[in-house]
Tab-separated table of C-alpha atoms and ligand atoms in Angstrom:
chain	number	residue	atom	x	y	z
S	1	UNK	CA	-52.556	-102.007	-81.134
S	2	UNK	CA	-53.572	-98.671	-79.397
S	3	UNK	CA	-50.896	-96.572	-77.806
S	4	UNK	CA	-51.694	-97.616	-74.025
S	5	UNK	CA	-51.656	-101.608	-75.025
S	6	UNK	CA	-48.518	-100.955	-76.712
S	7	UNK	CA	-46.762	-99.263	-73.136
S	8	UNK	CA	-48.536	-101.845	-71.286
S	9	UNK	CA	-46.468	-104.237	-73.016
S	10	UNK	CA	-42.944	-103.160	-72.405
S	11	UNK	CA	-40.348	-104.472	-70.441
S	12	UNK	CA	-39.585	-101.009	-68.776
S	13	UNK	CA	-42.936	-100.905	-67.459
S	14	UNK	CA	-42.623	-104.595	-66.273
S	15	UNK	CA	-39.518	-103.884	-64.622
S	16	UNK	CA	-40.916	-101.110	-63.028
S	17	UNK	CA	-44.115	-102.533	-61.011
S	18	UNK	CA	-41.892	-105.640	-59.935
S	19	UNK	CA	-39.323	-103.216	-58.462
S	20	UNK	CA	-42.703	-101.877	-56.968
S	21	UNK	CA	-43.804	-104.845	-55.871
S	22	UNK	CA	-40.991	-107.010	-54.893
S	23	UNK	CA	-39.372	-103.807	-52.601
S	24	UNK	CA	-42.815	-102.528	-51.278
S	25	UNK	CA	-43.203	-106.259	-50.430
S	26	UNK	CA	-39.869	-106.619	-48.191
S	27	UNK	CA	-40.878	-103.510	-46.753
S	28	UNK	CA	-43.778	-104.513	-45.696
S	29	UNK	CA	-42.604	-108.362	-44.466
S	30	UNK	CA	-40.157	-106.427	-42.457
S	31	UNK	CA	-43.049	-104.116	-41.004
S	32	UNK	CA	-45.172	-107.405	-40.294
S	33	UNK	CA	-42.266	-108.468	-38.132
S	34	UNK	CA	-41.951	-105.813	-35.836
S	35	UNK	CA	-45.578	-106.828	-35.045
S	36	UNK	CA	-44.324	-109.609	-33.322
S	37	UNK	CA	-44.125	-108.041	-29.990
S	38	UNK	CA	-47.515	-106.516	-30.403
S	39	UNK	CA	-48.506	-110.157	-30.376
S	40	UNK	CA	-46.834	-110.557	-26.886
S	41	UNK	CA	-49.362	-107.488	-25.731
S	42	UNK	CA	-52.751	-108.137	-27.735
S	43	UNK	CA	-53.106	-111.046	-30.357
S	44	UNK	CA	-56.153	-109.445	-31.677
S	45	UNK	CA	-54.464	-105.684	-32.325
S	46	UNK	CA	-51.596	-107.680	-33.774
S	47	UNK	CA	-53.767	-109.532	-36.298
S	48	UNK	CA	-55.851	-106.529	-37.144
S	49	UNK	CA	-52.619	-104.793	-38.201
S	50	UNK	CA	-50.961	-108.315	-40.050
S	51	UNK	CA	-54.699	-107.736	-42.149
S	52	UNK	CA	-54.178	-104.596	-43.372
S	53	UNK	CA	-50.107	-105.195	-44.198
S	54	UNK	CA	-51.075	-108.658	-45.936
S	55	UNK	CA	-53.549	-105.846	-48.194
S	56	UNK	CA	-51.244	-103.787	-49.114
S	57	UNK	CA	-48.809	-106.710	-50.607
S	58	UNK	CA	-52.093	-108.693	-52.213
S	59	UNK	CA	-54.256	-106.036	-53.638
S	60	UNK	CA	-51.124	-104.928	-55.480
S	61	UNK	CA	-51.214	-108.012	-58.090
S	62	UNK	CA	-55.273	-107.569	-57.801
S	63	UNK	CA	-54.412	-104.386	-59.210
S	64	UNK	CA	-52.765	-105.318	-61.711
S	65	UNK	CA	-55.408	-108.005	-62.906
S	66	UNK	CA	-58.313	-105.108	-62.067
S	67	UNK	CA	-56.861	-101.930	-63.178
S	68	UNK	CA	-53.549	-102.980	-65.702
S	69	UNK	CA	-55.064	-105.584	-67.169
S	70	UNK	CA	-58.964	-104.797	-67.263
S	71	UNK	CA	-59.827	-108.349	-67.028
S	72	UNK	CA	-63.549	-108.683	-66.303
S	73	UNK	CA	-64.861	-110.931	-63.728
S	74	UNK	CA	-68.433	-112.258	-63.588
S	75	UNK	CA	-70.203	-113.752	-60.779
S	76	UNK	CA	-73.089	-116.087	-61.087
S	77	UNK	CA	-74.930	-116.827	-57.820
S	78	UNK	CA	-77.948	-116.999	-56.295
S	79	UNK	CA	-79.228	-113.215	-55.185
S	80	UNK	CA	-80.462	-114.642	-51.614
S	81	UNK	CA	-76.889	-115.521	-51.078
S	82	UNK	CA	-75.599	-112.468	-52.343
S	83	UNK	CA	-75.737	-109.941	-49.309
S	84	UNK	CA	-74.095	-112.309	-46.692
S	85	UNK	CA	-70.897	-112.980	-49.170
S	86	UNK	CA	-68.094	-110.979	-47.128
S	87	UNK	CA	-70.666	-110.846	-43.702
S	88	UNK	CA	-69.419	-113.982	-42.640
S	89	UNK	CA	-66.278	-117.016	-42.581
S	90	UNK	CA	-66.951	-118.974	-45.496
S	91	UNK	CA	-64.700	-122.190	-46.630
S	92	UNK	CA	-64.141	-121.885	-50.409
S	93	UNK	CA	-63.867	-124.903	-52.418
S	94	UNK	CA	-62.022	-124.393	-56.106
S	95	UNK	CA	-60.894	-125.515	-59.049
S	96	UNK	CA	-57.557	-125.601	-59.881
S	97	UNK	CA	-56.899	-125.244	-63.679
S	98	UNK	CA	-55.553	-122.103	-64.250
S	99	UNK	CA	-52.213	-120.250	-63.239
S	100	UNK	CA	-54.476	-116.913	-62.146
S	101	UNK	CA	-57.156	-119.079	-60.410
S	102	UNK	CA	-55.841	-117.829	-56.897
S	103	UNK	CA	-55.977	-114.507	-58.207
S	104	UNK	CA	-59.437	-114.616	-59.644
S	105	UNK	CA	-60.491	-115.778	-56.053
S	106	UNK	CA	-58.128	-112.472	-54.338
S	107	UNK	CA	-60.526	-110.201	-56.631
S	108	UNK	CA	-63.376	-111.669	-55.102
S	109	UNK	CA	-62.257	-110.993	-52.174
S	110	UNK	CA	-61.308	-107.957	-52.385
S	111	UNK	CA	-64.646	-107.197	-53.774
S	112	UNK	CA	-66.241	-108.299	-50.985
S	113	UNK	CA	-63.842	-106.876	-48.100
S	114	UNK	CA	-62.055	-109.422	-46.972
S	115	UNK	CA	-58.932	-109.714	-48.899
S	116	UNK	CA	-56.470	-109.324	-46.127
S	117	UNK	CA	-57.582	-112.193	-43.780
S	118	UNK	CA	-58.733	-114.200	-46.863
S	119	UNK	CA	-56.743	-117.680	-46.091
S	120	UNK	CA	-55.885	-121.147	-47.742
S	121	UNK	CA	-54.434	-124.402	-47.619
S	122	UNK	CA	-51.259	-124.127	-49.217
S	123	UNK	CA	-48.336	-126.786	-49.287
S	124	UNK	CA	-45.821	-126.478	-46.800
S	125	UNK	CA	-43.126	-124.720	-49.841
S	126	UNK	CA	-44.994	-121.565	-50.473
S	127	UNK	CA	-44.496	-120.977	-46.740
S	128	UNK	CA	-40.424	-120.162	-48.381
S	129	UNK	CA	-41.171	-118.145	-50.976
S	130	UNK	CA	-40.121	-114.383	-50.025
S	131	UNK	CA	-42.919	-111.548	-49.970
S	132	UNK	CA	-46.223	-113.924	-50.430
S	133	UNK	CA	-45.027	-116.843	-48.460
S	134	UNK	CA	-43.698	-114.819	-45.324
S	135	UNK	CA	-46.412	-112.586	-45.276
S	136	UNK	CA	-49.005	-115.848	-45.050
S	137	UNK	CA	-46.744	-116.800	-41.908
S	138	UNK	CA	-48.097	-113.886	-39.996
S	139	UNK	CA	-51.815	-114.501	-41.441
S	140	UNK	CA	-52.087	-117.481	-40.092
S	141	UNK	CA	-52.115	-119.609	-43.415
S	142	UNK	CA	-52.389	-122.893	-43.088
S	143	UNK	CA	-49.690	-125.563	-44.713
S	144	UNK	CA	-50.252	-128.959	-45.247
S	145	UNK	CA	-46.919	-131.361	-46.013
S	146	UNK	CA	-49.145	-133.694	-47.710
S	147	UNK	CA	-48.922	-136.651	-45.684
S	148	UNK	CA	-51.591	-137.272	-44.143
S	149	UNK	CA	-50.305	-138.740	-41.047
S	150	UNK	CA	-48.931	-135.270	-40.050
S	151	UNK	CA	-51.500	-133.352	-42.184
S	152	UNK	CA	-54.176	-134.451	-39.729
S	153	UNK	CA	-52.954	-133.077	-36.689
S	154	UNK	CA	-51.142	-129.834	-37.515
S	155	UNK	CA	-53.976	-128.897	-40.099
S	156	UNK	CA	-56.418	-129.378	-37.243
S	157	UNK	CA	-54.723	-127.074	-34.670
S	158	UNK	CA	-53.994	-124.284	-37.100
S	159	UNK	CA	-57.749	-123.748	-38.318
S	160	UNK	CA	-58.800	-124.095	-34.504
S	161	UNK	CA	-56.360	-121.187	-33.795
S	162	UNK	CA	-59.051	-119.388	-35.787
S	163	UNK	CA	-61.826	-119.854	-33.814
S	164	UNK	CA	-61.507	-116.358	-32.365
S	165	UNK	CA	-60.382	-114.432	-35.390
S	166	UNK	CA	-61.039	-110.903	-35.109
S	167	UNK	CA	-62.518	-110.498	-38.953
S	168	UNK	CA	-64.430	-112.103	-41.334
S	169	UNK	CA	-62.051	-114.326	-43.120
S	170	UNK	CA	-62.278	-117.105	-46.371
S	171	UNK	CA	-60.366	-120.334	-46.129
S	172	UNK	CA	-59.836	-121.705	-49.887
S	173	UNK	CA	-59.220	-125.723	-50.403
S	174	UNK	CA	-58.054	-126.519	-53.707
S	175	UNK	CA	-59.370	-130.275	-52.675
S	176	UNK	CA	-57.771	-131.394	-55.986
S	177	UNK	CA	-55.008	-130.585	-54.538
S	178	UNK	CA	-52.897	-129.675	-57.594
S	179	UNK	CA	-53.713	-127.976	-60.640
S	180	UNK	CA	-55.298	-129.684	-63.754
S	181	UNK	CA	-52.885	-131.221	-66.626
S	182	UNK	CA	-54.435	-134.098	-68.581
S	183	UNK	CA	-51.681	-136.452	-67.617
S	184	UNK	CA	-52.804	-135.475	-64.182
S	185	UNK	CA	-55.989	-136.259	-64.837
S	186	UNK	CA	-55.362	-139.464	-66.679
S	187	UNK	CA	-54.032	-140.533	-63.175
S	188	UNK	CA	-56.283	-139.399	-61.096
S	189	UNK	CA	-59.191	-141.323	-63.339
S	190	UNK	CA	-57.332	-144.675	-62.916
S	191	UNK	CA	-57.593	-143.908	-59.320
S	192	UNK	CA	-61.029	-143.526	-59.534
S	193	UNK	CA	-61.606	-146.565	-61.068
S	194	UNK	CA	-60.154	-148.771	-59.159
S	195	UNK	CA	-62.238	-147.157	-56.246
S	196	UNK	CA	-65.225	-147.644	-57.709
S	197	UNK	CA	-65.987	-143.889	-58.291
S	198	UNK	CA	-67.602	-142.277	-60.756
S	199	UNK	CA	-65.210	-140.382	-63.142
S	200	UNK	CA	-64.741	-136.717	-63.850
S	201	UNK	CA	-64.292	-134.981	-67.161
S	202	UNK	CA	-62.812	-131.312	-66.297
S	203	UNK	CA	-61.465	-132.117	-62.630
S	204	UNK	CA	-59.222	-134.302	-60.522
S	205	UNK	CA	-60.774	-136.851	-58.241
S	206	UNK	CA	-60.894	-134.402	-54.767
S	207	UNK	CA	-58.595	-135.465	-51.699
S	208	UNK	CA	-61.238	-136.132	-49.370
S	209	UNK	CA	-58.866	-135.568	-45.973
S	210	UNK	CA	-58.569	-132.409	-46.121
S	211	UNK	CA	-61.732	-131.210	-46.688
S	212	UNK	CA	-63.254	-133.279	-43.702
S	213	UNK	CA	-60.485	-131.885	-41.443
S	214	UNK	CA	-61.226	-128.053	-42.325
S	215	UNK	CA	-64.957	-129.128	-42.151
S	216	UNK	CA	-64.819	-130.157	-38.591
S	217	UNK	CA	-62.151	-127.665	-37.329
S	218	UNK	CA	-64.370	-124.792	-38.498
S	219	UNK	CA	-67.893	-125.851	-37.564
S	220	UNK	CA	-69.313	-123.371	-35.427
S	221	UNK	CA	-66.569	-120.634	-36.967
S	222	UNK	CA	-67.811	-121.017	-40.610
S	223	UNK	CA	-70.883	-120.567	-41.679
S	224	UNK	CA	-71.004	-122.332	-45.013
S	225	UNK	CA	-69.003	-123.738	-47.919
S	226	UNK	CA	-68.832	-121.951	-51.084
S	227	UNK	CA	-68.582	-124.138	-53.822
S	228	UNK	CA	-67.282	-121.901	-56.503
S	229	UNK	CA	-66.618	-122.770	-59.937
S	230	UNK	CA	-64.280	-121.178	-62.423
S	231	UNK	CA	-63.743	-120.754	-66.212
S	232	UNK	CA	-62.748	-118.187	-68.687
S	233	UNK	CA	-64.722	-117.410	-71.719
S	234	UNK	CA	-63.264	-118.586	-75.259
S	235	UNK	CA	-60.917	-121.179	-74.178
S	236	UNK	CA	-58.659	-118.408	-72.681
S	237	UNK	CA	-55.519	-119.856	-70.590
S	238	UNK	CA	-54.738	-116.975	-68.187
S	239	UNK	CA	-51.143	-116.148	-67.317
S	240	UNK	CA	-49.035	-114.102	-64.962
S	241	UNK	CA	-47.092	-112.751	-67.859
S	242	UNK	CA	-50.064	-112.128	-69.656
S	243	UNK	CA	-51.249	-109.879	-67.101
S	244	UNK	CA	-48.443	-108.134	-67.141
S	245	UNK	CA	-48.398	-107.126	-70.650
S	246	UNK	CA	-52.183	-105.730	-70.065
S	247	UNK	CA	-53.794	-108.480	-71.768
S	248	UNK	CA	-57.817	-108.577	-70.842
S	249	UNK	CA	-59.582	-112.124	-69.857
S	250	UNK	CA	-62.559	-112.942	-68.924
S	251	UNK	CA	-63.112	-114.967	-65.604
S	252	UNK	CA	-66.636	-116.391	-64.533
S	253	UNK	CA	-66.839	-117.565	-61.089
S	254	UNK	CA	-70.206	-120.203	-60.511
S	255	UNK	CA	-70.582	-119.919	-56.512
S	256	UNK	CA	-73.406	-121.561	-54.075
S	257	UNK	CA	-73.882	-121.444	-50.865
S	258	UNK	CA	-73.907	-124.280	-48.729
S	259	UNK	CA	-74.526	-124.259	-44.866
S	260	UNK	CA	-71.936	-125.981	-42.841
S	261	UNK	CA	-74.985	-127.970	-41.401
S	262	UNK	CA	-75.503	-129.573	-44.761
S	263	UNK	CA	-72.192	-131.548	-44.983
S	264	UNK	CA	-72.149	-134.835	-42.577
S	265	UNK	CA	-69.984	-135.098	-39.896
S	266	UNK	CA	-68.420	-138.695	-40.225
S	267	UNK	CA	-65.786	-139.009	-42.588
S	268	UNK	CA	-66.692	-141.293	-44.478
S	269	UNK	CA	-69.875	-139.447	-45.280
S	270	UNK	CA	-68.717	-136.451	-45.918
S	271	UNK	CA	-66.054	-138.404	-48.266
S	272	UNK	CA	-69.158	-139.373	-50.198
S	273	UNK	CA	-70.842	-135.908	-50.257
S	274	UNK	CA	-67.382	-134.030	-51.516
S	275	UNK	CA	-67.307	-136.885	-54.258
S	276	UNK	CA	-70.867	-135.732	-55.603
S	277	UNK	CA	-70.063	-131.895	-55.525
S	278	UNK	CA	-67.340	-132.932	-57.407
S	279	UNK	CA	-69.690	-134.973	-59.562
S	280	UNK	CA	-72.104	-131.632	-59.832
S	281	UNK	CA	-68.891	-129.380	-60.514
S	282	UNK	CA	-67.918	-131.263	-63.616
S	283	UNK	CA	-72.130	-131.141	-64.786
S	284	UNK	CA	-71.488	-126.686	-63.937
S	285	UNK	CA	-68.563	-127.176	-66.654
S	286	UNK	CA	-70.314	-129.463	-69.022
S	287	UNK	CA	-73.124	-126.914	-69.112
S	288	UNK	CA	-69.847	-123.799	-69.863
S	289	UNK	CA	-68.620	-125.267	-72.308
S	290	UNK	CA	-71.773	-126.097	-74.451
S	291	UNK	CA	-73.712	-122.736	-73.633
S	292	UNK	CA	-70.639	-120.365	-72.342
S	293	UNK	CA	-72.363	-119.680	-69.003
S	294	UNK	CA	-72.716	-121.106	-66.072
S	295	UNK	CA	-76.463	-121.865	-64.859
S	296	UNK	CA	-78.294	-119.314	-62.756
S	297	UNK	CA	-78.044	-115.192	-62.483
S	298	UNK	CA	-75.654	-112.829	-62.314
S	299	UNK	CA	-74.614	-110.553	-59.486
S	300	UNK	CA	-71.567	-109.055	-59.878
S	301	UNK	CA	-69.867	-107.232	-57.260
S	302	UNK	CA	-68.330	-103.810	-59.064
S	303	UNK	CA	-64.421	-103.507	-58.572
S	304	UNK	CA	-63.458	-100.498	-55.417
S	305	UNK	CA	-60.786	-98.198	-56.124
S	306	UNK	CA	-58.937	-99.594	-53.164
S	307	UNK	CA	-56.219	-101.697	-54.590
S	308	UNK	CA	-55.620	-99.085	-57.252
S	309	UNK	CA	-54.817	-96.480	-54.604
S	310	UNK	CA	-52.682	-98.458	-52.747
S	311	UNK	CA	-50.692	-99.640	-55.909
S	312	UNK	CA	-50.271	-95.571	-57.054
S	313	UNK	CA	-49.427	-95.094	-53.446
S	314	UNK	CA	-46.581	-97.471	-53.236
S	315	UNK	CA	-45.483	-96.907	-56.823
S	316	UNK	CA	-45.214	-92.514	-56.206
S	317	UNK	CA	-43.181	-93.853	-52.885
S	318	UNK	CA	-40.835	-95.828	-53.801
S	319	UNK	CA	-40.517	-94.787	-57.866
S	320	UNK	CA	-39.420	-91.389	-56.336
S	321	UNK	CA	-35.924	-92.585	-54.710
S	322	UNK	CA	-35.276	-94.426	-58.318
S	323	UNK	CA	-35.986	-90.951	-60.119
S	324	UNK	CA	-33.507	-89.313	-57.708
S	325	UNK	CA	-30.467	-92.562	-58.445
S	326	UNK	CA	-31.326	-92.154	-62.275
S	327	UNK	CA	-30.747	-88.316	-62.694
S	328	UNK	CA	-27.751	-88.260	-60.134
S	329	UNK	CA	-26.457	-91.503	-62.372
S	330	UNK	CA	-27.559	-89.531	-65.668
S	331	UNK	CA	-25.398	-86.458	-64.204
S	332	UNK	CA	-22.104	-88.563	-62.606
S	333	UNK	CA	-21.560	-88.294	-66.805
S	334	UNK	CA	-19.788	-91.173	-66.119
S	335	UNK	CA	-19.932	-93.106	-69.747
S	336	UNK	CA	-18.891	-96.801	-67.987
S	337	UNK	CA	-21.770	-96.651	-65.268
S	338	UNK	CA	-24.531	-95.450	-68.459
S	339	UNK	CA	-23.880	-98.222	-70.580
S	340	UNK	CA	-23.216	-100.569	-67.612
S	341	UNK	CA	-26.627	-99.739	-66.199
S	342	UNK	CA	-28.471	-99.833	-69.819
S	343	UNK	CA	-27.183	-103.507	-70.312
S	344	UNK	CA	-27.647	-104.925	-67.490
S	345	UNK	CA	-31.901	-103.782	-68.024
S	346	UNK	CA	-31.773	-104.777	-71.590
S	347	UNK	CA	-30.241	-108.126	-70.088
S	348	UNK	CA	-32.808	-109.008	-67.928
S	349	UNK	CA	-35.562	-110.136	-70.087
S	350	UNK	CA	-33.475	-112.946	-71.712
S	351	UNK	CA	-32.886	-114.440	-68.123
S	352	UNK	CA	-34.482	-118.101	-67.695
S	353	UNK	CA	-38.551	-118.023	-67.037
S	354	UNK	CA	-38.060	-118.601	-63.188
S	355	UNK	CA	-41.834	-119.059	-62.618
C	401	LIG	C1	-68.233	-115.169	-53.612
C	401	LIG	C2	-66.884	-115.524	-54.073
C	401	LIG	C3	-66.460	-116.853	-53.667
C	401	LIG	C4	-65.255	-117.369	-53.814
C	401	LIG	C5	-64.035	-116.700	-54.253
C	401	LIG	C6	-62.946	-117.680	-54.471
C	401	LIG	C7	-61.803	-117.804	-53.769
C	401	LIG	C8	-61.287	-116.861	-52.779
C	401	LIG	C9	-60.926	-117.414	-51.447
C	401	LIG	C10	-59.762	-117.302	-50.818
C	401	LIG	C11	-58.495	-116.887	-51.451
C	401	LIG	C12	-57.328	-117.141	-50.548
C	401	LIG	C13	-56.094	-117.364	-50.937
C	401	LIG	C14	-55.658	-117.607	-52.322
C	401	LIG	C15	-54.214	-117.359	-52.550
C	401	LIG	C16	-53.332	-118.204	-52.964
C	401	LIG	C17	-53.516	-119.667	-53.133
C	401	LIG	C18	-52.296	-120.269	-53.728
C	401	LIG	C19	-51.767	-121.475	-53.573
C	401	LIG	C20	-52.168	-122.648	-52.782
C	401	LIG	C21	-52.269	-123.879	-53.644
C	401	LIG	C22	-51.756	-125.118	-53.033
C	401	LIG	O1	-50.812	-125.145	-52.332
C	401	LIG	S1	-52.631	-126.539	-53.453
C	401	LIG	C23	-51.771	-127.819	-52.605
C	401	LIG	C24	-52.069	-127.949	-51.156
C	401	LIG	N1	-53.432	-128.197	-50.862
C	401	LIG	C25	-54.005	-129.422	-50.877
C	401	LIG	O2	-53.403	-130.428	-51.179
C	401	LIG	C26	-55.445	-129.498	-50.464
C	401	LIG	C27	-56.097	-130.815	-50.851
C	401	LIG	N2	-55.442	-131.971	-50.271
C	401	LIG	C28	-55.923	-132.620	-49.176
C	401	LIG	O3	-56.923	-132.205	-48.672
C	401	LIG	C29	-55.165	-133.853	-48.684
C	401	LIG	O4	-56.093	-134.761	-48.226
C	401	LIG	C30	-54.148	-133.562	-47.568
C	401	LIG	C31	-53.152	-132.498	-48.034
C	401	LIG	C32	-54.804	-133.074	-46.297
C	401	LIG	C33	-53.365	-134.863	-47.219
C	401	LIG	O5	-52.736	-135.337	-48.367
C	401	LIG	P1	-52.266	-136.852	-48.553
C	401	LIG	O6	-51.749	-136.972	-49.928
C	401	LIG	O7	-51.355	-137.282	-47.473
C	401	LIG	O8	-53.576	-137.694	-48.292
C	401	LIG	P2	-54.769	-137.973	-49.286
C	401	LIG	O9	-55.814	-138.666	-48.545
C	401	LIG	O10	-55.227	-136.772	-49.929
C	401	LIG	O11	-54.138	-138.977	-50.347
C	401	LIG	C34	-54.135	-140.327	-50.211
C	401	LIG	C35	-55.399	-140.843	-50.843
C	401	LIG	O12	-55.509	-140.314	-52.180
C	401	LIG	C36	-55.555	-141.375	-53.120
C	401	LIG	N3	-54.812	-140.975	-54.305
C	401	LIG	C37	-53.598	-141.314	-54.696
C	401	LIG	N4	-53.284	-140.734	-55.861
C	401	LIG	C38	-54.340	-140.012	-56.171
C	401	LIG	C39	-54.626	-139.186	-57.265
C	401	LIG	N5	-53.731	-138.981	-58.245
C	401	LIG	N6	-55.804	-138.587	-57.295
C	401	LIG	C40	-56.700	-138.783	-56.322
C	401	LIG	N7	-56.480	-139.559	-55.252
C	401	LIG	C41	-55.323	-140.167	-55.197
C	401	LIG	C42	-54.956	-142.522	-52.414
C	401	LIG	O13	-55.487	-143.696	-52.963
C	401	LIG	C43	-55.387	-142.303	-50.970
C	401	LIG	O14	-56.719	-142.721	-50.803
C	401	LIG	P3	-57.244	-143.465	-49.473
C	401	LIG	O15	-58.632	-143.862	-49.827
C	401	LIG	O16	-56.334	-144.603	-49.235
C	401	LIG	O17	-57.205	-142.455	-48.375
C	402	TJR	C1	-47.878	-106.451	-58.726
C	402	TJR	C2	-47.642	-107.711	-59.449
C	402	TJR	C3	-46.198	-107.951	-59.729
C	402	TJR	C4	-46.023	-109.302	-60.240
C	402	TJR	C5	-44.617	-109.697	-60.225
C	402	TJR	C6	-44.274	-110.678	-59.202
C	402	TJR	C7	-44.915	-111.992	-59.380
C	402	TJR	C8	-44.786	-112.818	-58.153
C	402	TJR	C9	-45.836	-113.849	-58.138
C	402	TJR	C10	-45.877	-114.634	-56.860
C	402	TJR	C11	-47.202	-115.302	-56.686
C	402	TJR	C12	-47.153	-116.394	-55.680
C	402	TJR	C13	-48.548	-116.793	-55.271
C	402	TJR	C14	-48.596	-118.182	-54.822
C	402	TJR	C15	-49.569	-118.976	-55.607
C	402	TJR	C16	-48.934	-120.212	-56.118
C	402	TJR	C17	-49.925	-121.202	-56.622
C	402	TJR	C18	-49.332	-122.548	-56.497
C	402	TJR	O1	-48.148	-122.759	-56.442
C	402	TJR	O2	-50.185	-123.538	-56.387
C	402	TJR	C19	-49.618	-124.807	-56.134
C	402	TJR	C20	-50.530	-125.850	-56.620
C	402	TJR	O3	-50.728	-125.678	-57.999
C	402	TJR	C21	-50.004	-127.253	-56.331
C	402	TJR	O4	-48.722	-127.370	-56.799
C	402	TJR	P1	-48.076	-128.798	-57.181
C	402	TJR	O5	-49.049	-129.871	-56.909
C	402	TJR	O6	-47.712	-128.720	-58.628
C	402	TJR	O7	-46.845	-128.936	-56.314
């Protein structure tokens, strides 16, 4: 193990980009709600501003996936499609298999500009979840409770509200909507079967509701759908943690482009046509994991320096203050508050998993 793998692997350095992250983040959710009056004055001012807050808080853990962590992400697609990926609204449909699979999709983003109005459909919880969830609330993310009976109305008039969005944004559907386990899966196949459906080998059986809704709320907003496609090379199974300790994957994202015009308009339809890109997904896998590619070329966006900058930027702000409470605690000579201070670090890591 060289010498930088070996840092990148120590709970001091951990420690120190979640106190980076998780203050920078407050600070930021607190800055996002003093835009609230701006709202009052100019909706459109106020959501230019929510993009570039919502940045700085998600390009820090694209940093770390970019920059910390070197993973490599590959891009198959076809090269007419290429130059209008971050030109226009697009509504992603994804996999869901791995832990980093939303972060995969934030480097694409940020690769392609539009990182801090990127959007999804998340369940109604995340909304809770300090930092990430609040800062959604002010972008405009939209929650589902997963019943459809309220789903179908409140999903509806949260993607119209983005009819006049100022930017170019992405709207991600997880349509399995959960991630992959094979018990999971087991379930979802019965399901299938006693529909009639054809069955899947490396997905769940897609919820067809929500997908129709987002469909028809953003025609005329959205240009197409981007099914993308996601696997990493030699079995790898991503994780936060392993991130965090620098280790490198390898992520290949299939993605084509599919004008909105393309997907029918009555439900049941469109039920049918989400069930055979489903169908074509699982073929996209098949062909991975025999030939470890997907079909077609590659086109790789490079990584920007962007998130990097921001990360050093936050880190040289708010590190500083911390140097200042370690020397003046190193100094106070007091013995108690030394070893009080050094156990309660070297405590920390054998705290419960809470993720
Ligand atoms: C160039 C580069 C391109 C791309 C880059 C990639 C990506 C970048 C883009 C953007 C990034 C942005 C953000 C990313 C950041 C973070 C994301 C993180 C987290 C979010 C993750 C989530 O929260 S996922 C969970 C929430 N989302 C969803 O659930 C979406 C899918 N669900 C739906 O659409 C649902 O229909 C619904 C939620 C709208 C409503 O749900 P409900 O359950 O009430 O209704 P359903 O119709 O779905 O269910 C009932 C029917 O389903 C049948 N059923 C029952 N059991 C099962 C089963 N196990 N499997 C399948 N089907 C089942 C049941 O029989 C019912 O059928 P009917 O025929 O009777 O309707
Ligand atoms: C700079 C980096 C510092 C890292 C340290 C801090 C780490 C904090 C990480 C917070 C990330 C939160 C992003 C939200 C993404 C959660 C994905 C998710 O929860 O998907 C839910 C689906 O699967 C469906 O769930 P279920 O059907 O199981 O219900």
């Amino acid at each position: 193990m060289g010498l930088l793998q070996l840092l990148k692997s120590q709970f001091l350095c951990h420690l120190i980009i979640c106190y980076v992250f998780l203050v920078s983040g407050l600070i930021i959710n607190l800055l996002q709600l003093c835009t609230l009056p701006v709202w009052l004055v100019s909706k459109q001012l106020a959501r230019r501003i929510n993009i570039r807050l919502a940045y700085c808080i998600s390009s820090q853990m694209v940093a770390i996936l970019e920059w910390w962590s070197g993973t490599e992400c590959t891009l198959y697609t076809d090269p007419k499609s290429y130059p209008l990926y971050g030109k226009e609204n697009a509504i992603v449909v994804l996999n869901h298999a791995f832990e980093i699979d939303f972060l995969c999709g934030w480097t694409f983003c940020e690769r392609f500009g539009v990182l801090g109005s990127s959007k999804v459909l998340a369940k109604k919880q995340l909304a809770y979840v300090p930092i990430i969830g609040w800062m959604w609330y002010f972008l405009e993310i939209v929650f589902c409770k997963r019943k459809w009976e309220e789903d179908r109305r409140t999903v509806n008039e949260s993607l119209e509200k983005l009819r006049d969005y100022p930017e170019n944004f992405w709207f991600l559907l997880y349509c399995e909507g959960t991630r992959f386990t094979p018990k999971k899966h087991q379930v979802s196949m019965q399901v299938a079967e006693s529909k009639g459906l054809s069955k899947l080998k490396y997905h769940l059986l897609p919820r067809t509701k929500g997908f129709w809704v987002t469909v028809q709320s953003l025609r005329g907003t959205a240009a197409a759908v981007y099914d993308s496609t996601l696997n990493f090379r030699n079995n790898e199974m991503p994780t936060l943690l392993g991130l965090l300790n620098g280790k490198k994957y390898h992520a290949d994202l299939y993605v084509r482009r599919i004008p909105l015009e393309l997907i029918p308009e009555d439900e049941k339809e469109c039920a049918e046509w989400l069930h055979k890109l489903y169908q074509e997904k699982d073929s996209f896998q098949e062909h991975y994991a025999k030939t470890g590619r997907f079909p077609g070329p590659i086109m790789s966006p490079p990584r920007r320096p962007w998130s990097l900058i921001n990360w050093l930027f936050w880190s040289c702000l708010l590190l500083y203050p911390l140097g200042l409470l370690l020397t003046q605690l190193i100094s106070s000579g007091s013995v108690f508050t030394i070893v009080a201070s050094v156990a309660v670090c070297s405590a920390a890591p054998f705290c419960p998993n809470v993720t």
